[in-house]
Amino acid sequence: MSDRLSERGPTGQGPRGQGPTEREQPGHGQTEREGPEGGPTAAEEAVREEGAREEAANGPADHGPAPGADAPLPPYGPGSATRHDPGPAPGTGRGRPRRFWSARRVPAALVALVVLGAAGLLLYDVAAVRAGRPAMYWRRELATQLAQQRLDGTWLLTAAAVAMALGLWLLVLALTPGLRGLLPMRRESAHVRAGLDRDAAALILRDRAMEVSGVRSARVRVRRRRVTVRADAHFRELGAVRADLAEALDIGLDELGLARTPAVRLRVRRPPKKG
């Protein structure tokens, strides 16, 4: 008997060298230490009674959804995460639409090559003269001709006119956007710009015109500010065909999504009789 007591240790403890034994508390998945007689201690009883009084006074505590249960969905409305409307992007659909600018790579490359070649040749000739060598023949001849020519001479005026025309052409290229065949479209996003080719727009409008009853043929020409349509009607009244055609063209222009809707110039006629 004494040997068994020595192995168990004091009352309420496990084998020698281990702590007090534990038992499961039913319904909570936790453990509690047993008292000297296998029941909870006085401190644990006091804590449990205090919790029971608080639950009776404030109602059962909300510990959140159980593990694995679905979380409740947010309310469906303007401020919920289920339905979110960011609204229109800032700066879209307002202001004057800007045209697309051409890079002008070919004229810029040609001018750069000419200027680079002339400057390099002149610099080489000046360096050769500074080194004690005679100037090149073309420079000596050019200096002689300029000294002998009058300011109102035909050759000098012609050269000045050509130089002025080239300068004006370069200024026009630098100050104008170019790309006249590309029509800017409405901007649905602040970070995206789109354009539509004029030939493609003319083809789309021609297809819309051919869908109108009574139209035999149609020719469409799209400009930046005007659309010219010439149609031949082989039956129905010209007034009815013109009204239906104008409505179809308005719908087609709206579907193109252009930033600036061009004006429509419409002409409907009877096709010429053969023979």
XYZ file of N, CA and C in Angstrom:
825
model
N 0.820 -1.199 0.000
C 0.000 0.000 0.000
C 0.847 1.239 0.000
N 1.875 1.235 0.809
C 2.775 2.399 0.867
C 3.487 2.608 -0.437
N 3.818 1.496 -1.131
C 4.478 1.652 -2.438
C 3.544 2.318 -3.422
N 2.250 1.988 -3.483
C 1.292 2.616 -4.410
C 1.105 4.083 -4.098
N 1.052 4.441 -2.826
C 0.927 5.853 -2.459
C 2.140 6.642 -2.872
N 3.280 6.037 -2.749
C 4.504 6.754 -3.147
C 4.546 6.962 -4.649
N 3.996 6.043 -5.466
C 3.969 6.230 -6.918
C 2.962 7.286 -7.320
N 1.807 7.354 -6.647
C 0.787 8.332 -7.023
C 1.116 9.712 -6.525
N 1.845 9.855 -5.513
C 2.158 11.163 -4.962
C 1.014 11.648 -4.128
N 0.939 12.996 -3.880
C -0.160 13.550 -3.083
C -1.487 13.360 -3.776
N -2.530 13.566 -2.988
C -3.883 13.371 -3.506
C -4.170 14.386 -4.588
N -4.810 13.938 -5.732
C -5.166 14.829 -6.839
C -4.052 15.024 -7.833
N -2.907 14.301 -7.687
C -1.816 14.430 -8.637
C -1.577 13.105 -9.317
N -0.906 13.154 -10.483
C -0.619 11.950 -11.228
C 0.598 11.262 -10.678
N 1.231 10.511 -11.538
C 2.446 9.829 -11.099
C 3.492 10.822 -10.668
N 4.510 10.313 -9.957
C 5.547 11.168 -9.394
C 6.226 11.978 -10.512
N 6.393 13.261 -10.296
C 7.054 14.149 -11.244
C 6.106 14.787 -12.240
N 4.765 14.536 -12.168
C 3.800 15.124 -13.079
C 2.851 16.023 -12.305
N 2.131 16.898 -13.056
C 1.208 17.838 -12.437
C -0.097 17.176 -12.094
N -1.060 18.001 -11.674
C -2.376 17.459 -11.331
C -3.067 16.884 -12.557
N -3.888 15.917 -12.324
C -4.634 15.274 -13.425
C -5.699 16.216 -13.922
N -6.115 16.035 -15.227
C -7.115 16.877 -15.867
C -8.243 15.999 -16.374
N -9.421 16.604 -16.449
C -10.560 15.898 -17.005
C -11.317 16.867 -17.912
N -12.010 16.319 -18.899
C -12.745 17.139 -19.854
C -13.968 17.729 -19.209
N -14.192 19.029 -19.522
C -15.435 19.663 -19.087
C -16.487 19.422 -20.143
N -17.557 18.803 -19.870
C -18.545 18.453 -20.912
C -19.141 19.699 -21.543
N -19.219 19.657 -22.902
C -19.907 20.718 -23.623
C -19.019 21.861 -24.050
N -17.753 21.944 -23.568
C -16.898 23.074 -23.920
C -15.609 22.635 -24.568
N -15.269 21.400 -24.553
C -14.036 20.941 -25.181
C -12.807 21.450 -24.452
N -12.927 21.895 -23.157
C -11.807 22.384 -22.381
C -11.572 21.444 -21.211
N -10.544 21.675 -20.506
C -10.208 20.847 -19.332
C -10.100 21.728 -18.115
N -10.280 21.161 -16.983
C -10.130 21.896 -15.726
C -9.415 21.000 -14.730
N -8.743 21.632 -13.849
C -8.008 20.884 -12.827
C -8.973 20.411 -11.748
N -8.714 19.259 -11.274
C -9.572 18.703 -10.230
C -9.063 19.137 -8.865
N -9.992 19.306 -7.983
C -9.640 19.659 -6.624
C -9.163 18.440 -5.857
N -9.053 18.595 -4.567
C -8.570 17.474 -3.753
C -9.487 16.283 -3.836
N -10.811 16.499 -4.080
C -11.728 15.367 -4.115
C -12.236 15.111 -5.532
N -11.521 15.573 -6.582
C -11.939 15.324 -7.958
C -12.839 16.386 -8.523
N -13.372 17.400 -7.788
C -14.227 18.459 -8.271
C -13.424 19.721 -8.550
N -14.070 20.806 -9.108
C -13.366 22.062 -9.380
C -12.989 22.766 -8.090
N -11.994 23.629 -8.178
C -11.514 24.358 -7.007
C -12.470 25.476 -6.680
N -12.238 26.119 -5.538
C -13.114 27.206 -5.095
C -12.976 28.423 -6.011
N -11.757 28.695 -6.501
C -11.561 29.843 -7.402
C -12.303 29.637 -8.715
N -12.249 28.420 -9.254
C -12.964 28.149 -10.499
C -14.466 28.235 -10.310
N -14.966 27.807 -9.177
C -16.398 27.935 -8.893
C -16.804 29.395 -8.843
N -15.943 30.260 -8.258
C -16.274 31.688 -8.169
C -16.310 32.316 -9.559
N -15.340 31.968 -10.427
C -15.318 32.503 -11.783
C -16.548 32.040 -12.559
N -16.929 30.775 -12.402
C -18.089 30.259 -13.110
C -19.366 30.947 -12.642
N -19.520 31.181 -11.337
C -20.708 31.870 -10.838
C -20.765 33.312 -11.345
N -19.584 34.005 -11.419
C -19.559 35.377 -11.926
C -19.975 35.429 -13.395
N -19.492 34.469 -14.186
C -19.897 34.414 -15.590
C -21.371 34.138 -15.756
N -21.945 33.273 -14.908
C -23.374 32.991 -14.987
C -24.198 34.227 -14.659
N -23.742 35.026 -13.662
C -24.477 36.253 -13.316
C -24.423 37.280 -14.458
N -23.239 37.440 -15.098
C -23.135 38.382 -16.214
C -23.996 37.936 -17.402
N -24.053 36.648 -17.683
C -24.872 36.154 -18.787
C -26.340 36.355 -18.511
N -26.727 36.211 -17.266
C -28.130 36.425 -16.915
C -28.508 37.892 -17.018
N -27.535 38.782 -16.723
C -27.838 40.219 -16.762
C -27.799 40.782 -18.184
N -26.807 40.377 -18.995
C -26.600 40.946 -20.325
C -27.068 40.047 -21.454
N -27.498 38.873 -21.224
C -27.867 37.958 -22.286
C -26.666 37.140 -22.720
N -26.888 36.134 -23.532
C -25.778 35.280 -23.969
C -24.797 36.066 -24.836
N -23.525 35.802 -24.626
C -22.476 36.490 -25.386
C -22.436 35.963 -26.820
N -22.135 36.878 -27.767
C -22.055 36.517 -29.192
C -20.604 36.222 -29.537
N -20.302 34.974 -29.758
C -18.936 34.559 -30.074
C -18.703 34.465 -31.571
N -19.603 34.984 -32.446
C -19.412 34.937 -33.893
C -19.913 33.614 -34.448
N -19.874 33.491 -35.748
C -20.349 32.253 -36.370
C -19.454 31.085 -36.030
N -20.056 29.944 -36.015
C -19.302 28.739 -35.696
C -18.304 28.444 -36.799
N -17.189 27.768 -36.477
C -16.217 27.441 -37.532
C -16.857 26.618 -38.630
N -16.579 27.016 -39.898
C -17.130 26.305 -41.044
C -18.476 26.809 -41.503
N -19.146 27.677 -40.695
C -20.442 28.205 -41.102
C -20.252 29.346 -42.076
N -21.201 29.543 -42.961
C -21.125 30.617 -43.944
C -21.356 31.958 -43.266
N -20.530 32.945 -43.644
C -20.702 34.286 -43.106
C -21.920 34.936 -43.732
N -22.628 35.787 -42.996
C -23.820 36.432 -43.574
C -23.427 37.364 -44.702
N -24.233 37.406 -45.764
C -23.965 38.252 -46.917
C -24.243 39.707 -46.572
N -23.471 40.640 -47.138
C -23.725 42.057 -46.885
C -25.022 42.484 -47.541
N -25.631 43.538 -47.035
C -26.906 43.988 -47.617
C -26.689 44.459 -49.039
N -27.695 44.255 -49.889
C -27.626 44.635 -51.309
C -28.084 46.084 -51.421
N -27.170 46.945 -51.752
C -27.493 48.368 -51.854
C -26.319 49.131 -52.398
N -26.433 50.478 -52.486
C -25.354 51.277 -53.075
C -24.062 51.194 -52.299
N -24.140 50.952 -50.951
C -22.923 50.930 -50.171
C -22.405 49.554 -49.857
N -22.985 48.520 -50.431
C -22.561 47.168 -50.119
C -21.447 46.734 -51.041
N -20.796 45.645 -50.641
C -19.716 45.105 -51.460
C -20.237 44.282 -52.622
N -21.517 43.894 -52.559
C -22.075 43.086 -53.637
C -22.350 43.915 -54.885
N -22.763 45.141 -54.695
C -23.084 46.013 -55.823
C -22.301 47.307 -55.654
N -21.326 47.529 -56.516
C -20.470 48.709 -56.421
C -20.448 49.408 -57.770
N -20.812 50.650 -57.784
C -20.812 51.444 -59.011
C -19.760 52.525 -58.874
N -18.600 52.391 -59.550
C -17.554 53.394 -59.390
C -17.894 54.727 -60.015
N -18.880 54.775 -60.902
C -19.227 56.034 -61.536
C -18.328 56.322 -62.723
N -18.600 57.382 -63.440
C -17.792 57.699 -64.619
C -16.393 58.127 -64.240
N -15.451 57.806 -65.103
C -14.067 58.194 -64.862
C -13.940 59.703 -64.962
N -13.049 60.308 -64.123
C -12.918 61.763 -64.161
C -12.374 62.230 -65.495
N -12.959 63.288 -66.030
C -12.466 63.896 -67.249
C -12.906 63.239 -68.529
N -13.862 62.305 -68.458
C -14.296 61.605 -69.670
C -15.582 62.218 -70.162
N -15.705 62.287 -71.489
C -16.926 62.788 -72.094
C -17.099 64.285 -71.976
N -16.084 65.032 -71.554
C -16.214 66.468 -71.410
C -15.062 67.128 -72.138
N -15.290 68.406 -72.476
C -14.238 69.148 -73.134
C -14.153 68.842 -74.622
N -13.316 69.587 -75.288
C -13.157 69.427 -76.720
C -12.295 68.208 -77.019
N -12.737 67.333 -77.890
C -11.932 66.134 -78.182
C -10.653 66.507 -78.918
N -9.570 65.907 -78.516
C -8.281 66.178 -79.133
C -8.004 65.162 -80.230
N -7.411 65.659 -81.313
C -7.065 64.782 -82.419
C -5.762 64.054 -82.119
N -5.533 63.007 -82.887
C -4.299 62.249 -82.750
C -3.190 62.965 -83.522
N -2.026 63.066 -82.913
C -0.885 63.741 -83.526
C 0.020 62.718 -84.195
N 0.457 63.078 -85.396
C 1.363 62.212 -86.144
C 2.787 62.383 -85.630
N 3.560 61.308 -85.710
C 4.951 61.376 -85.254
C 5.855 62.111 -86.236
N 5.462 62.213 -87.510
C 6.253 62.893 -88.540
C 7.672 62.343 -88.605
N 7.815 61.061 -88.601
C 9.151 60.471 -88.556
C 9.920 60.688 -89.863
N 9.259 60.548 -91.006
C 9.966 60.669 -92.292
C 10.473 62.092 -92.533
N 9.642 63.141 -92.398
C 10.189 64.495 -92.577
C 11.274 64.839 -91.561
N 11.081 64.432 -90.314
C 12.092 64.728 -89.306
C 13.408 64.021 -89.616
N 13.336 62.775 -90.083
C 14.564 62.043 -90.418
C 15.276 62.670 -91.612
N 14.515 63.096 -92.630
C 15.137 63.722 -93.799
C 15.817 65.043 -93.428
N 15.128 65.872 -92.653
C 15.722 67.150 -92.245
C 16.963 66.917 -91.384
N 16.901 65.955 -90.495
C 18.057 65.676 -89.644
C 19.258 65.197 -90.457
N 19.010 64.354 -91.457
C 20.114 63.866 -92.287
C 20.747 64.993 -93.109
N 19.910 65.868 -93.680
C 20.445 66.981 -94.476
C 21.257 67.931 -93.604
N 20.704 68.289 -92.453
C 21.431 69.207 -91.564
C 22.711 68.569 -91.051
N 22.662 67.294 -90.709
C 23.858 66.620 -90.213
C 24.944 66.541 -91.287
N 24.551 66.216 -92.527
C 25.544 66.150 -93.591
C 26.171 67.496 -93.909
N 25.339 68.549 -94.015
C 25.874 69.882 -94.315
C 26.762 70.392 -93.185
N 26.330 70.192 -91.926
C 27.141 70.661 -90.806
C 28.463 69.901 -90.718
N 28.437 68.596 -90.974
C 29.681 67.820 -90.933
C 30.649 68.221 -92.026
N 30.133 68.455 -93.231
C 31.007 68.864 -94.334
C 31.612 70.245 -94.094
N 30.810 71.162 -93.605
C 31.325 72.494 -93.325
C 32.344 72.477 -92.193
N 32.083 71.682 -91.173
C 33.026 71.591 -90.060
C 34.355 70.995 -90.519
N 34.307 69.999 -91.381
C 35.547 69.404 -91.900
C 36.341 70.415 -92.721
N 35.647 71.224 -93.559
C 36.346 72.207 -94.372
C 36.974 73.301 -93.508
N 36.255 73.748 -92.480
C 36.804 74.764 -91.589
C 38.017 74.230 -90.840
N 37.957 72.971 -90.385
C 39.101 72.379 -89.684
C 40.294 72.226 -90.626
N 40.034 71.897 -91.917
C 41.137 71.775 -92.880
C 41.788 73.126 -93.144
N 40.994 74.187 -93.250
C 41.557 75.530 -93.459
C 42.379 75.952 -92.249
N 41.897 75.647 -91.030
C 42.655 75.996 -89.825
C 43.965 75.215 -89.751
N 43.983 74.035 -90.362
C 45.211 73.224 -90.357
C 46.194 73.637 -91.451
N 45.882 74.657 -92.262
C 46.789 75.141 -93.286
C 46.495 74.624 -94.670
N 45.485 73.864 -94.864
C 45.131 73.345 -96.188
C 44.144 74.290 -96.857
N 44.088 74.296 -98.190
C 43.153 75.197 -98.871
C 41.708 74.721 -98.704
N 40.791 75.677 -98.813
C 39.366 75.347 -98.695
C 38.920 74.522 -99.884
N 37.826 73.821 -99.729
C 37.291 73.014 -100.820
C 36.816 73.902 -101.964
N 36.753 73.307 -103.146
C 36.394 74.063 -104.337
C 34.977 74.602 -104.248
N 34.023 73.774 -103.736
C 32.637 74.202 -103.683
C 32.455 75.416 -102.786
N 33.272 75.520 -101.722
C 33.109 76.672 -100.843
C 33.707 77.928 -101.460
N 34.831 77.772 -102.145
C 35.430 78.931 -102.811
C 34.523 79.422 -103.940
N 33.944 78.479 -104.715
C 33.062 78.880 -105.802
C 31.785 79.518 -105.276
N 31.251 78.990 -104.191
C 30.033 79.565 -103.612
C 30.289 80.968 -103.082
N 31.425 81.176 -102.452
C 31.760 82.518 -101.961
C 31.927 83.498 -103.114
N 32.537 83.046 -104.215
C 32.724 83.921 -105.375
C 31.387 84.291 -106.007
N 30.499 83.310 -106.182
C 29.206 83.580 -106.785
C 28.355 84.516 -105.909
N 28.397 84.318 -104.589
C 27.637 85.188 -103.698
C 28.180 86.613 -103.722
N 29.475 86.760 -103.927
C 30.064 88.107 -103.990
C 29.706 88.814 -105.293
N 29.490 88.076 -106.355
C 29.206 88.683 -107.655
C 27.714 88.872 -107.910
N 26.877 88.084 -107.231
C 25.438 88.161 -107.483
C 24.830 89.380 -106.787
N 23.817 89.945 -107.430
C 23.070 91.041 -106.840
C 21.936 90.473 -105.982
N 21.461 91.247 -105.035
C 20.412 90.766 -104.136
C 19.081 90.577 -104.854
N 18.882 91.280 -105.955
C 17.647 91.125 -106.697
C 17.815 90.221 -107.914
N 18.839 89.394 -107.904
C 19.052 88.481 -109.007
C 18.028 87.347 -109.014
N 17.792 86.823 -110.202
C 16.782 85.758 -110.353
C 17.180 84.493 -109.604
N 18.436 84.097 -109.739
C 18.890 82.869 -109.086
C 18.802 82.987 -107.576
N 19.179 84.146 -107.039
C 19.146 84.340 -105.591
C 17.723 84.402 -105.067
N 16.832 85.051 -105.796
C 15.431 85.106 -105.369
C 14.762 83.730 -105.424
N 15.130 82.953 -106.437
C 14.557 81.604 -106.542
C 15.008 80.723 -105.382
N 16.291 80.798 -105.058
C 16.796 80.008 -103.934
C 16.156 80.445 -102.616
N 15.954 81.748 -102.444
C 15.322 82.243 -101.217
C 13.868 81.788 -101.130
N 13.166 81.772 -102.271
C 11.771 81.328 -102.270
C 11.667 79.844 -101.935
N 12.580 79.038 -102.479
C 12.562 77.602 -102.173
C 12.851 77.363 -100.695
N 13.823 78.080 -100.152
C 14.145 77.923 -98.732
C 12.980 78.350 -97.844
N 12.316 79.444 -98.230
C 11.164 79.895 -97.445
C 10.017 78.884 -97.511
N 9.780 78.309 -98.691
C 8.713 77.318 -98.818
C 9.007 76.081 -97.977
N 10.271 75.646 -97.986
C 10.634 74.502 -97.152
C 10.468 74.817 -95.669
N 10.823 76.010 -95.271
C 10.655 76.396 -93.863
C 9.203 76.444 -93.444
N 8.355 77.015 -94.310
C 6.927 77.051 -94.001
C 6.325 75.645 -93.942
N 6.784 74.774 -94.842
C 6.285 73.399 -94.823
C 6.659 72.700 -93.518
N 7.880 72.926 -93.056
C 8.297 72.318 -91.795
C 7.515 72.894 -90.611
N 7.216 74.195 -90.645
C 6.415 74.786 -89.572
C 4.995 74.229 -89.551
N 4.419 74.049 -90.743
C 3.069 73.474 -90.809
C 3.061 72.056 -90.262
N 4.067 71.276 -90.614
C 4.150 69.914 -90.100
C 4.331 69.888 -88.583
N 5.051 70.868 -88.058
C 5.301 70.890 -86.613
C 4.100 71.364 -85.812
N 3.255 72.210 -86.384
C 2.154 72.818 -85.636
C 0.807 72.166 -85.878
N 0.692 71.266 -86.834
C -0.582 70.602 -87.115
C -0.531 69.148 -86.654
N -1.664 68.598 -86.201
C -1.641 67.227 -85.672
C -1.470 66.157 -86.730
N -2.023 66.380 -87.933
C -1.962 65.324 -88.943
C -2.958 64.218 -88.646
N -2.765 63.066 -89.304
C -3.656 61.911 -89.133
C -5.117 62.319 -89.340
N -5.381 62.977 -90.455
C -6.733 63.438 -90.741
C -7.680 62.278 -91.021
N -7.151 61.137 -91.382
C -8.004 59.982 -91.649
C -8.439 59.233 -90.407
N -8.075 59.714 -89.208
C -8.421 59.037 -87.966
C -9.334 59.939 -87.151
N -10.552 59.474 -86.899
C -11.545 60.246 -86.153
C -11.503 59.855 -84.682
N -11.365 60.806 -83.750
C -11.358 60.454 -82.317
C -12.731 59.993 -81.855
N -12.750 59.000 -80.990
C -13.980 58.453 -80.446
C -14.186 58.927 -79.018
N -15.402 58.715 -78.524
C -15.709 59.104 -77.154
C -14.865 58.302 -76.173
N -14.423 58.963 -75.117
C -13.569 58.320 -74.119
C -14.427 57.801 -72.979
N -14.489 56.475 -72.868
C -15.199 55.843 -71.760
C -14.294 55.670 -70.549
N -12.997 55.760 -70.739
C -12.028 55.634 -69.653
C -11.012 56.764 -69.771
N -10.515 57.211 -68.631
C -9.545 58.308 -68.639
C -8.183 57.877 -69.146
N -7.928 56.579 -69.232
C -6.601 56.083 -69.616
C -6.587 55.456 -71.007
N -7.684 55.493 -71.710
C -7.762 54.842 -73.027
C -8.297 55.852 -74.035
N -7.595 55.967 -75.180
C -8.053 56.789 -76.303
C -8.226 55.886 -77.518
N -9.322 56.075 -78.214
C -9.622 55.240 -79.375
C -9.938 56.131 -80.562
N -9.671 55.609 -81.747
C -9.941 56.324 -82.980
C -10.515 55.383 -84.024
N -11.240 55.949 -84.979
C -11.882 55.178 -86.037
C -11.458 55.753 -87.383
N -11.030 54.861 -88.280
C -10.623 55.288 -89.604
C -11.834 55.795 -90.393
N -11.614 56.850 -91.180
C -12.730 57.442 -91.922
C -13.280 56.487 -92.972
N -12.419 55.717 -93.609
C -12.911 54.753 -94.598
C -13.774 53.682 -93.943
N -13.377 53.231 -92.743
C -14.196 52.245 -92.030
C -15.539 52.833 -91.626
N -15.542 54.096 -91.172
C -16.811 54.740 -90.821
C -17.708 54.886 -92.041
N -17.130 55.232 -93.192
C -17.923 55.350 -94.411
C -18.515 54.009 -94.826
N -17.755 52.932 -94.661
C -18.265 51.602 -95.012
C -19.422 51.193 -94.101
N -19.313 51.499 -92.812
C -20.386 51.155 -91.877
C -21.657 51.937 -92.205
N -21.511 53.233 -92.474
C -22.685 54.040 -92.813
C -23.298 53.613 -94.145
N -22.472 53.183 -95.072
C -23.013 52.704 -96.351
C -23.855 51.439 -96.132
N -23.375 50.538 -95.260
C -24.164 49.338 -94.964
C -25.495 49.702 -94.308
N -25.478 50.706 -93.422
C -26.742 51.142 -92.814
C -27.687 51.727 -93.866
N -27.129 52.460 -94.820
C -27.976 53.051 -95.855
C -28.566 51.995 -96.769
N -27.808 50.959 -97.075
C -28.316 49.918 -97.965
C -29.406 49.081 -97.310
N -29.512 49.113 -95.987
C -30.567 48.374 -95.294
C -31.922 49.057 -95.392
N -31.957 50.317 -95.820
C -33.219 51.051 -95.926
C -33.968 50.569 -97.169
N -35.232 50.337 -96.996
C -36.053 49.862 -98.113
C -36.165 50.946 -99.178
N -35.910 50.568 -100.420
C -36.002 51.494 -101.536
C -34.679 52.030 -102.018
N -33.590 51.837 -101.253
C -32.273 52.328 -101.635
C -31.610 51.293 -102.541
N -31.242 51.734 -103.721
C -30.605 50.829 -104.681
C -29.084 50.876 -104.546
N -28.531 52.033 -104.390
C -27.085 52.200 -104.221
C -26.847 53.439 -103.368
N -25.692 53.469 -102.718
C -25.357 54.595 -101.847
C -23.851 54.815 -101.888
N -23.482 56.072 -101.862
C -22.080 56.477 -101.813
C -21.915 57.399 -100.610
N -20.989 57.050 -99.724
C -20.795 57.789 -98.470
C -19.362 58.311 -98.430
N -19.243 59.565 -98.068
C -17.939 60.201 -97.912
C -17.897 60.860 -96.543
N -16.944 60.452 -95.721
C -16.855 60.934 -94.341
C -15.702 61.918 -94.228
N -16.016 63.096 -93.738
C -15.022 64.106 -93.398
C -14.978 64.281 -91.884
N -14.116 65.180 -91.453
C -14.006 65.407 -90.017
C -15.271 66.033 -89.445
N -15.931 66.931 -90.188
C -17.109 67.634 -89.685
C -18.379 67.370 -90.497
N -18.268 66.607 -91.574
C -19.446 66.412 -92.417
C -19.412 65.031 -93.057
N -20.596 64.468 -93.192
C -20.788 63.195 -93.882
C -21.691 63.453 -95.074
N -21.209 63.144 -96.250
C -21.977 63.345 -97.485
C -22.462 61.990 -97.991
N -23.765 61.878 -98.175
C -24.386 60.629 -98.618
C -25.192 60.914 -99.872
N -24.936 60.141 -100.909
C -25.709 60.206 -102.150
C -26.304 58.819 -102.402
N -27.622 58.772 -102.476
C -28.321 57.490 -102.617
C -29.252 57.543 -103.816
N -29.406 56.384 -104.431
C -30.345 56.215 -105.546
C -31.500 55.339 -105.076
N -32.717 55.819 -105.260
C -33.925 55.078 -104.853
C -34.672 54.655 -106.103
N -34.931 53.349 -106.247
C -35.586 52.851 -107.450
C -37.067 52.571 -107.235
N -37.564 52.624 -106.002
C -39.003 52.575 -105.768
C -39.271 53.280 -104.440
N -40.530 53.456 -104.106
C -41.012 54.258 -102.977
C -40.836 55.751 -103.282
N -41.540 56.535 -102.516
C -41.447 57.977 -102.666
C -40.097 58.476 -102.138
N -39.574 59.490 -102.814
C -38.261 60.006 -102.416
C -38.290 60.604 -101.011
N -39.424 61.234 -100.645
C -39.511 61.815 -99.304
C -39.469 60.756 -98.216
N -40.196 59.635 -98.440
C -40.188 58.556 -97.445
C -38.810 57.896 -97.359
N -38.183 57.699 -98.507
C -36.839 57.110 -98.496
C -35.850 58.038 -97.793
N -35.973 59.333 -98.060
C -35.058 60.294 -97.426
C -35.246 60.305 -95.916
N -36.486 60.250 -95.438
C -36.740 60.263 -93.995
C -36.184 58.998 -93.326
N -36.457 57.833 -93.928
C -35.935 56.595 -93.348
C -34.407 56.555 -93.402
N -33.844 57.079 -94.486
C -32.394 57.079 -94.612
C -31.741 58.017 -93.602
N -32.346 59.165 -93.366
C -31.806 60.095 -92.371
C -31.851 59.481 -90.970
N -32.940 58.791 -90.667
C -33.035 58.142 -89.351
C -32.000 57.033 -89.205
N -31.803 56.231 -90.248
C -30.817 55.157 -90.193
C -29.404 55.704 -90.060
N -29.108 56.807 -90.728
C -27.774 57.407 -90.622
C -27.538 57.997 -89.230
N -28.572 58.595 -88.639
C -28.419 59.115 -87.273
C -28.121 57.991 -86.292
N -28.815 56.879 -86.433
C -28.565 55.735 -85.558
C -27.157 55.180 -85.792
N -26.753 55.100 -87.068
C -25.411 54.607 -87.372
C -24.323 55.496 -86.832
N -24.491 56.814 -86.920
C -23.493 57.736 -86.369
C -23.412 57.624 -84.856
N -24.544 57.434 -84.208
C -24.519 57.277 -82.756
C -23.820 55.979 -82.353
N -24.001 54.926 -83.142
C -23.341 53.654 -82.827
C -21.836 53.702 -83.075
N -21.374 54.615 -83.922
C -19.933 54.731 -84.153
C -19.200 55.229 -82.921
N -19.872 55.983 -82.072
C -19.247 56.454 -80.842
C -18.200 57.522 -81.062
N -18.393 58.396 -82.040
C -17.434 59.459 -82.310
C -17.537 60.552 -81.252
N -16.397 61.169 -80.972
C -16.394 62.245 -79.976
C -17.151 63.466 -80.475
N -17.095 63.734 -81.755
C -17.828 64.842 -82.353
C -18.660 64.298 -83.508
N -19.976 64.388 -83.369
C -20.853 63.851 -84.399
C -20.875 64.793 -85.602
N -20.477 64.319 -86.769
C -20.464 65.206 -87.941
C -21.878 65.443 -88.469
N -22.028 66.550 -89.180
C -23.305 66.853 -89.823
C -23.484 65.971 -91.057
N -24.731 65.660 -91.355
C -25.063 64.771 -92.466
C -25.648 65.590 -93.608
N -25.076 65.413 -94.767
C -25.599 66.026 -95.990
C -26.116 64.904 -96.877
N -27.427 64.862 -97.041
C -28.080 63.733 -97.697
C -28.706 64.177 -99.016
N -28.517 63.328 -100.022
C -29.116 63.583 -101.333
C -29.664 62.265 -101.875
N -30.956 62.248 -102.164
C -31.622 61.056 -102.683
C -32.211 61.403 -104.047
N -32.003 60.557 -105.025
C -32.488 60.804 -106.382
C -32.868 59.482 -107.040
N -33.538 59.607 -108.183
C -33.861 58.435 -108.993
C -32.661 58.094 -109.868
N -32.387 56.814 -110.045
C -31.265 56.466 -110.922
C -31.591 56.833 -112.357
N -30.581 57.224 -113.135
C -30.844 57.583 -114.536
C -31.312 56.368 -115.326
N -32.236 56.620 -116.229
C -32.789 55.535 -117.071
C -31.793 55.166 -118.176
N -31.689 53.885 -118.416
C -30.777 53.407 -119.455
C -31.486 53.404 -120.806
N -30.765 53.800 -121.855
C -31.310 53.795 -123.200
C -32.206 54.974 -123.411
